[in-house]
Short mmCIF file of C-alpha atoms and ligand atoms in Angstrom, two decimals:
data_model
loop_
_atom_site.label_atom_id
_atom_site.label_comp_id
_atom_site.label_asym_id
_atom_site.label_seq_id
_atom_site.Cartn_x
_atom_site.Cartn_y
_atom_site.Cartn_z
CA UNK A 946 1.51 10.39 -0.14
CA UNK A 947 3.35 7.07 -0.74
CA UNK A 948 5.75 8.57 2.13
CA UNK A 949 6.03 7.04 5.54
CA UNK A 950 3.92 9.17 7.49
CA UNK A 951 6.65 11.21 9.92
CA UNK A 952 9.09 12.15 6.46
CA UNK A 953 5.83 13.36 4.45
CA UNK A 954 4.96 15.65 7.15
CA UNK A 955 8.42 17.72 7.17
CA UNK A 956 8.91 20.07 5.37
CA UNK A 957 12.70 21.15 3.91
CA UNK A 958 13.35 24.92 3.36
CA UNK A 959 12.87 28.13 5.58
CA UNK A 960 9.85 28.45 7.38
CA UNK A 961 8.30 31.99 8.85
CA UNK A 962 8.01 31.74 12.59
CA UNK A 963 4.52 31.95 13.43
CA UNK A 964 3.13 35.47 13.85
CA UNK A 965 -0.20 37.64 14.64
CA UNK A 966 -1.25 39.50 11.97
CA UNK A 967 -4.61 38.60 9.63
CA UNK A 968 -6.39 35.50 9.74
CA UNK A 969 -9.15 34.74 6.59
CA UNK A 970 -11.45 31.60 8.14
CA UNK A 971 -13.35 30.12 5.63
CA UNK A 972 -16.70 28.48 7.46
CA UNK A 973 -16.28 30.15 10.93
CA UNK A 974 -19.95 29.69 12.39
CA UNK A 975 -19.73 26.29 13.11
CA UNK A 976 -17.57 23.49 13.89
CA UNK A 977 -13.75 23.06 12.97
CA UNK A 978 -13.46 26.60 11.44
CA UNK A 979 -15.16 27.93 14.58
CA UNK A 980 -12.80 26.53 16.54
CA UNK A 981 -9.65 28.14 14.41
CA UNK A 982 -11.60 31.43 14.71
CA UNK A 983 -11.65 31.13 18.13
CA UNK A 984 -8.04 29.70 18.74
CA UNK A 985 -6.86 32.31 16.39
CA UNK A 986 -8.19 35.04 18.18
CA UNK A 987 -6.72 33.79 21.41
CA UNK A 988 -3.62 34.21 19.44
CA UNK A 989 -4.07 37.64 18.79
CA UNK A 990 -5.15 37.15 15.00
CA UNK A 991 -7.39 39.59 13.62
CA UNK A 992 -10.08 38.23 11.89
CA UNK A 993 -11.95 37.96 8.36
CA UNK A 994 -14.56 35.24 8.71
CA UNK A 995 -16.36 33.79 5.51
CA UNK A 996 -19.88 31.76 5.23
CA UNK A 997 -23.24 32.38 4.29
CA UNK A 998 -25.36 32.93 7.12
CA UNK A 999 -24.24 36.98 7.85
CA UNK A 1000 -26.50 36.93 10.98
CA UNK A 1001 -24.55 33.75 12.33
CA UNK A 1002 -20.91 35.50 11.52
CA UNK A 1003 -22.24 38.91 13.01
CA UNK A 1004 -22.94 36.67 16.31
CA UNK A 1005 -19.46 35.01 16.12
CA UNK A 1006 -17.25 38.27 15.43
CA UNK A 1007 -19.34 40.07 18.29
CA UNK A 1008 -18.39 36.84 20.82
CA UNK A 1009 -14.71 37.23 19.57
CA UNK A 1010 -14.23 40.95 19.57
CA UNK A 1011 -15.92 41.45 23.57
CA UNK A 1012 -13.64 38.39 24.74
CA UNK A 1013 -10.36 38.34 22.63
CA UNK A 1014 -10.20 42.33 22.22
CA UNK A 1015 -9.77 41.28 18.01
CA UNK A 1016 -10.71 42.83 15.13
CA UNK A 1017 -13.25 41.03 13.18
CA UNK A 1018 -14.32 41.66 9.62
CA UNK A 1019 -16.99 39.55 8.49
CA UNK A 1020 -17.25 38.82 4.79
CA UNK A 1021 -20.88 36.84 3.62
CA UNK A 1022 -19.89 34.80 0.60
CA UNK A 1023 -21.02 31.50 -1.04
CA UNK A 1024 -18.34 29.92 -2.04
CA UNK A 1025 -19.85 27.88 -4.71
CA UNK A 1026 -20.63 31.14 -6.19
CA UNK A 1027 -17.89 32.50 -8.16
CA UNK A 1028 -18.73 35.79 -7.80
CA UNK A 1029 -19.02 35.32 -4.11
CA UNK A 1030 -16.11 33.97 -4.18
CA UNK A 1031 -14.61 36.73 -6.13
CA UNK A 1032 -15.44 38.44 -3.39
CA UNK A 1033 -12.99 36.83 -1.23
CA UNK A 1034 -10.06 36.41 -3.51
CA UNK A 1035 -10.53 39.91 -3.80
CA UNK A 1036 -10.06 40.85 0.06
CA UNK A 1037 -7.32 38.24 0.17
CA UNK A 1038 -5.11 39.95 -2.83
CA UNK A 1039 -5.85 43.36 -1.33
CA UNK A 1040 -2.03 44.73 -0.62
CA UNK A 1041 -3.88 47.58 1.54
CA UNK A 1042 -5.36 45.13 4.49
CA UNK A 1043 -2.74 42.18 3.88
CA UNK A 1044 -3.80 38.66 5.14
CA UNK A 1045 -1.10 36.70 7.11
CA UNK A 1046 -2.74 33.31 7.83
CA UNK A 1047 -5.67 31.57 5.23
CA UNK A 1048 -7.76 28.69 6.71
CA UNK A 1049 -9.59 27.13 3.86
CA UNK A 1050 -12.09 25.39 6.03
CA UNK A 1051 -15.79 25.55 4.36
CA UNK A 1052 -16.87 22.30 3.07
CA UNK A 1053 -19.94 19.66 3.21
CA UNK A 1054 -19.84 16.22 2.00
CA UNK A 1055 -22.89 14.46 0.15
CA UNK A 1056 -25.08 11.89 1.87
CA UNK A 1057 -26.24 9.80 -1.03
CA UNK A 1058 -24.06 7.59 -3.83
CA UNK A 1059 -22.62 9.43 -6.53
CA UNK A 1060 -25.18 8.23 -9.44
CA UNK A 1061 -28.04 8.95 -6.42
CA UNK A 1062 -26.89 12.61 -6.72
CA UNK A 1063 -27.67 15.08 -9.05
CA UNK A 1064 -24.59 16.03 -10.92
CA UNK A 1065 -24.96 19.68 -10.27
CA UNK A 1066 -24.84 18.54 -6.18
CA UNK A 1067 -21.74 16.77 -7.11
CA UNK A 1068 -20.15 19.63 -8.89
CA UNK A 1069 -20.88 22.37 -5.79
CA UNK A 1070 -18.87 20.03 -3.20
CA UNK A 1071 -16.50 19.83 -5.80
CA UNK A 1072 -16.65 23.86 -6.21
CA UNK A 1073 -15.82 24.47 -2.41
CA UNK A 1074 -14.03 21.62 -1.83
CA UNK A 1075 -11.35 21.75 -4.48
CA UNK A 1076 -12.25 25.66 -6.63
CA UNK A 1077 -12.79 27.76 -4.06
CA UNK A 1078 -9.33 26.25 -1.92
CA UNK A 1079 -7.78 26.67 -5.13
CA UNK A 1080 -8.58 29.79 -6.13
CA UNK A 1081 -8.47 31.72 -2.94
CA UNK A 1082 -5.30 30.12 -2.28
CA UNK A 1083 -4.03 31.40 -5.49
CA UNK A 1084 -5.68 35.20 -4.36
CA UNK A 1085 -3.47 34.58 -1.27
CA UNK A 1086 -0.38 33.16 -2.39
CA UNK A 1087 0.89 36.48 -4.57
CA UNK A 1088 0.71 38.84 -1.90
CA UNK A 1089 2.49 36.07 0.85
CA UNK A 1090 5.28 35.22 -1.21
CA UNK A 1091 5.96 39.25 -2.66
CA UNK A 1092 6.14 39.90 1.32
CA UNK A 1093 7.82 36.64 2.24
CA UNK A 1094 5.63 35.15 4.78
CA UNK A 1095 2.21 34.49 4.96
CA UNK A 1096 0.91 30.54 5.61
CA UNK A 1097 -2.06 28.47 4.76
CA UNK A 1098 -3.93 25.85 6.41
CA UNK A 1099 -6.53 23.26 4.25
CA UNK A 1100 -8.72 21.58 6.03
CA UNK A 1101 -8.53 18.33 4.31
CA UNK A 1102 -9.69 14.91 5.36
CA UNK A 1103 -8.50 11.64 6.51
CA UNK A 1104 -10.69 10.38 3.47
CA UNK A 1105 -8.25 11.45 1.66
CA UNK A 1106 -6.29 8.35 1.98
CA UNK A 1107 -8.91 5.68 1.88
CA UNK A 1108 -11.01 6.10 -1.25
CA UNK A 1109 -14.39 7.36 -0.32
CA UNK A 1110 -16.14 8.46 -3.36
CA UNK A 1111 -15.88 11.73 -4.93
CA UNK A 1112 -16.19 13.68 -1.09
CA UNK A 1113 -12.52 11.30 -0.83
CA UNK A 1114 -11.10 12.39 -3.97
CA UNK A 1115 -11.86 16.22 -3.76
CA UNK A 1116 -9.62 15.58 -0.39
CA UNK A 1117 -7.23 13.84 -1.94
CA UNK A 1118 -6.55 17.06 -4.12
CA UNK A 1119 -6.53 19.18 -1.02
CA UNK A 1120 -3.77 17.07 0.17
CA UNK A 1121 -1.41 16.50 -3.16
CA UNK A 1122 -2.12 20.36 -3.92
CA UNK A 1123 -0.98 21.30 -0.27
CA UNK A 1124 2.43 19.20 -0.32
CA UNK A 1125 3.29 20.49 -3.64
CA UNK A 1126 2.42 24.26 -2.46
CA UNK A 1127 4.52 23.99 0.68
CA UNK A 1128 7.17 22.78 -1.14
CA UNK A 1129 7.25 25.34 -3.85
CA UNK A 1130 6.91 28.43 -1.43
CA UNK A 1131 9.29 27.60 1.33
CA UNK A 1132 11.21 29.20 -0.24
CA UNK A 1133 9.48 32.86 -0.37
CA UNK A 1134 8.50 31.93 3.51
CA UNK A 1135 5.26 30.95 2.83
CA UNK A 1136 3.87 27.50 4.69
CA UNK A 1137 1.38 25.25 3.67
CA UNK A 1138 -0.40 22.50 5.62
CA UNK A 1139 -3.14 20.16 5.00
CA UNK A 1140 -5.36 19.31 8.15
CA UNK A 1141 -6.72 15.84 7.72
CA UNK A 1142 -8.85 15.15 10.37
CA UNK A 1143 -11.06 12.25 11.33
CA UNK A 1144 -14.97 12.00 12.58
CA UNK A 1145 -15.20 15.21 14.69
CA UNK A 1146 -18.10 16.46 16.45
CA UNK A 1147 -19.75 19.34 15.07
CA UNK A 1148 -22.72 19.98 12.29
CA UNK A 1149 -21.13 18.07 8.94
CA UNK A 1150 -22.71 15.07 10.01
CA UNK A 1151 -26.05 16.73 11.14
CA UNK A 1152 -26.26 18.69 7.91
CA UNK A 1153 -25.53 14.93 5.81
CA UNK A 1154 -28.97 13.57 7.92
CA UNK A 1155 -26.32 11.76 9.81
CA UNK A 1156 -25.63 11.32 13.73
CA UNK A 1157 -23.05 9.79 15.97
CA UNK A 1158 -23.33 6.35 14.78
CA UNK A 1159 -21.85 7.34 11.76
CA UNK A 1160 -19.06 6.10 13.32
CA UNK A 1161 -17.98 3.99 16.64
CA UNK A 1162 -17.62 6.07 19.58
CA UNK A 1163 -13.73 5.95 19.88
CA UNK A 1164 -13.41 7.69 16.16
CA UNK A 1165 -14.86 10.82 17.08
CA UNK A 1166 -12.46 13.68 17.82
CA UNK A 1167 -13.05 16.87 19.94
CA UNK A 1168 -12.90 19.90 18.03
CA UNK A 1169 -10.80 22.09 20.13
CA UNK A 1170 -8.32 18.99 20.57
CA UNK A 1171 -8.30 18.82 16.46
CA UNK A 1172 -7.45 22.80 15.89
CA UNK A 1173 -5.15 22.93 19.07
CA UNK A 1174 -3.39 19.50 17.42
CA UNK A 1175 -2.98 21.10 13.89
CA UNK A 1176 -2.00 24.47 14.93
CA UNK A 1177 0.67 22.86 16.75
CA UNK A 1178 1.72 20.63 13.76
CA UNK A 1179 1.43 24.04 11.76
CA UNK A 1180 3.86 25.87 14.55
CA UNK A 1181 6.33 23.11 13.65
CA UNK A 1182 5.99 23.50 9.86
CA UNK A 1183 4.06 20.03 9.30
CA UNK A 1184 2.80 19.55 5.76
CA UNK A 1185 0.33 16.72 6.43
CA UNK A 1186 -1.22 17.15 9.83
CA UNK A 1187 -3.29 14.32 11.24
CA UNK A 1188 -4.22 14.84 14.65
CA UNK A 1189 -4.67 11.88 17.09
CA UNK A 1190 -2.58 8.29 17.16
CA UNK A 1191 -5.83 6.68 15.97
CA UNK A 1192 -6.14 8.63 12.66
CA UNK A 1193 -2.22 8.96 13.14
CA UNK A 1194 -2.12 4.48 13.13
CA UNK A 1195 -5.25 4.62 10.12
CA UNK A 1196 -3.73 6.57 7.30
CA UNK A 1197 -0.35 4.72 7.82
CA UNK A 1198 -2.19 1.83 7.64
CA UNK A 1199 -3.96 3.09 4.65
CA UNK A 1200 -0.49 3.89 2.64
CA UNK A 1201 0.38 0.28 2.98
CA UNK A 1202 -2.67 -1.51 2.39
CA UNK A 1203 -3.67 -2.49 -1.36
CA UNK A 1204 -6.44 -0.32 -2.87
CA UNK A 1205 -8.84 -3.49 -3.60
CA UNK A 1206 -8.83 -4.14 0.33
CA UNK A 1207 -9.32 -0.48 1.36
CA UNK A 1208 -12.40 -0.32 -1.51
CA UNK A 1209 -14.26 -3.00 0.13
CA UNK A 1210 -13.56 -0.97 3.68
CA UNK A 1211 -15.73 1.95 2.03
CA UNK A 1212 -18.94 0.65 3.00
CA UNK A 1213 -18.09 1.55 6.61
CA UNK A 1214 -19.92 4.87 7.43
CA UNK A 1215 -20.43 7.16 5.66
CA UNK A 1216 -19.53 7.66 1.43
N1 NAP B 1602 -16.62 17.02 10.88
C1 NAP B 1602 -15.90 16.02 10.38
O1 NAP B 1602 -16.04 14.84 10.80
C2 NAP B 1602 -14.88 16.32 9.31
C3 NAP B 1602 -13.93 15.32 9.05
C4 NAP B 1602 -12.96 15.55 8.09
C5 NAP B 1602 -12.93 16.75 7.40
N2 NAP B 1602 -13.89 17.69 7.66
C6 NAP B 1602 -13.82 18.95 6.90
O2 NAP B 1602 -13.77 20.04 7.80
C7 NAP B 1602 -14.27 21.21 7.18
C8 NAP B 1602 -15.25 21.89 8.11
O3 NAP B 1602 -16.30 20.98 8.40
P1 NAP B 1602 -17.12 21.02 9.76
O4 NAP B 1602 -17.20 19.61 10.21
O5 NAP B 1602 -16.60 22.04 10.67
O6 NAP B 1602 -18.56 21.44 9.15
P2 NAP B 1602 -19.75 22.31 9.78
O7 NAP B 1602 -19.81 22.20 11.26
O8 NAP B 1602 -20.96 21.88 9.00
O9 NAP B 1602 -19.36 23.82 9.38
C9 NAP B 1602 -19.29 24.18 8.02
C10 NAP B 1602 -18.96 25.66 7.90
O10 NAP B 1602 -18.77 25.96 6.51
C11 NAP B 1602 -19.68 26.98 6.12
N3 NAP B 1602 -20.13 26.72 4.75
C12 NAP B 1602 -20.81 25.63 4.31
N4 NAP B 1602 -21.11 25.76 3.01
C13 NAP B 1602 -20.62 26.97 2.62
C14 NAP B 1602 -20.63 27.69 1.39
N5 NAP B 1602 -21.23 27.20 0.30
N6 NAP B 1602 -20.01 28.89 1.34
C15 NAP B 1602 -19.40 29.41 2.44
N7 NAP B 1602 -19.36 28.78 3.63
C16 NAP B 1602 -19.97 27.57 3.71
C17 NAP B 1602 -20.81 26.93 7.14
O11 NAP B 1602 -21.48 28.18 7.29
P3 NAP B 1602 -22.79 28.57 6.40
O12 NAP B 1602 -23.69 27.38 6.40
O13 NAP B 1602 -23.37 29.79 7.09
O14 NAP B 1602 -22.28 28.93 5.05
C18 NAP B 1602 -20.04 26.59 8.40
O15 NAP B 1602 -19.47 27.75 8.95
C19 NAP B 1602 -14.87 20.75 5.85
O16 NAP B 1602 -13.97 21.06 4.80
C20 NAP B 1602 -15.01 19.24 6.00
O17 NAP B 1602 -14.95 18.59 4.75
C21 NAP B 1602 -14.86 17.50 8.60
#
């Protein structure tokens, strides 16, 4: 990530044109993964959609399959559960109903300081922040490369690049484990893109006990804008996409700027 911004994001090697095929959401019912679900299926992606609440997926796949004409599985898991999860690495290694596109999307940040949290709080955003992306990834990675193609979209953070307690770090991963997988399975026609958005509008920040002046008004980012951005970054093999100049001009900024002055930045917002 010590890259200027425009040479990190291209990726060298082959890369599969973009197709139909299977699409695994992770955290469809609200939100950013809504959105892919719903872009996706305007795409002609069949669907497997992944969260908790099976009454809120049933309500989502029924919405897609009457207006986009898709198929839509819908697979409750928690994440943070490993055999939940299981679950799901499960479907996505199964060579009989192949998955062509994985959007590892699920997440939830932490409101309080990391010593204010229980350490078992800390661990679960750690689970489906950084676990579950690397272990379904891993479930969907075999079966891509042994067919060469199949691609991958993590919905990162631009957090990532600015330090912002452990919710920063897990990103962080997202983003060094998503450059290193894109550039190991070019190759076998698989791509790989971290999403880093910005403050977007949907329930994150409701479900953290926070609202709209968690940020100043010009941060926040439309959701369909954000998933219409990255799937357009992802069309043109990107490996880091960060949609909007704003977010575009901050995590340039960020690369640049010494770590002691983007630390004392961190008590902007939220941690
Ligand atoms: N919104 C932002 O400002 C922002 C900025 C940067 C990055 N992000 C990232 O974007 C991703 C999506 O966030 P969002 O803003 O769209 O959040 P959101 O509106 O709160 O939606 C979260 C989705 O994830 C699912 N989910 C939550 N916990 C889960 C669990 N344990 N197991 C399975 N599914 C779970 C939720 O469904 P259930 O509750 O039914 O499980 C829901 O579908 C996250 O990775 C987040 O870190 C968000």
């Amino acid at each position: 990530m010590s890259f200027p911004a425009d040479h990190a994001s291209s990726r060298p090697g082959p890369a599969t044109a973009p197709g139909t095929g299977t699409a695994l959401v992770t955290g469809p019912t609200a939100g950013i993964g809504h959105a892919f679900a719903v872009h996706l299926a305007r795409r002609g992606h069949d669907l497997v959609l992944v969260a908790r609440d099976q009454q809120r997926l049933e309500t989502v796949a029924a919405e897609l399959r009457a207006t986009y004409g898709v198929q839509v599985e819908v697979l409750p898991a928690d994440l943070v559960d490993r055999e939940q999860l299981a679950r799901v690495e499960a479907r996505l290694a199964d060579p009989e109903r192949p998955v062509e596109l994985l959007v590892n999307n699920a997440g939830f940040g932490l409101k309080g300081r990391f010593l204010d949290n229980p350490v078992d709080v800390e661990n679960a955003m750690l689970d489906i922040l950084v676990t579950a992306v690397l272990r379904l990834s891993h479930a969907a990675l075999g079966p891509m490369a042994g067919r060469g193609h199949g691609g991958i979209i993590n919905v990162s953070s631009v957090a990532a690049f600015l330090h912002r307690g452990t919710y920063g770090a897990a990103k962080a991963w997202v983003n060094s484990f998503s450059e290193w997988a894109a550039h190991e399975y070019a190759p076998r026609g698989v791509r790989v893109m971290a999403l880093c958005p910005g403050f977007t509008r949907t329930e994150f920040h409701e479900r953290l006990g926070a609202g709209a002046d968690s940020a100043p008004a010009f941060l926040w980012l439309d959701v369909d804008d954000l998933v219409a951005a990255a799937l357009r970054d992802f069309d043109r093999g990107r490996v880091l996409s960060v949609p909007s100049a704003r977010y575009k001009a901050i995590t340039t900024a960020a690369r640049v700027v010494p770590t002691r002055v983007l630390m004392r930045l961190q008590g902007l917002g939220r941690k």
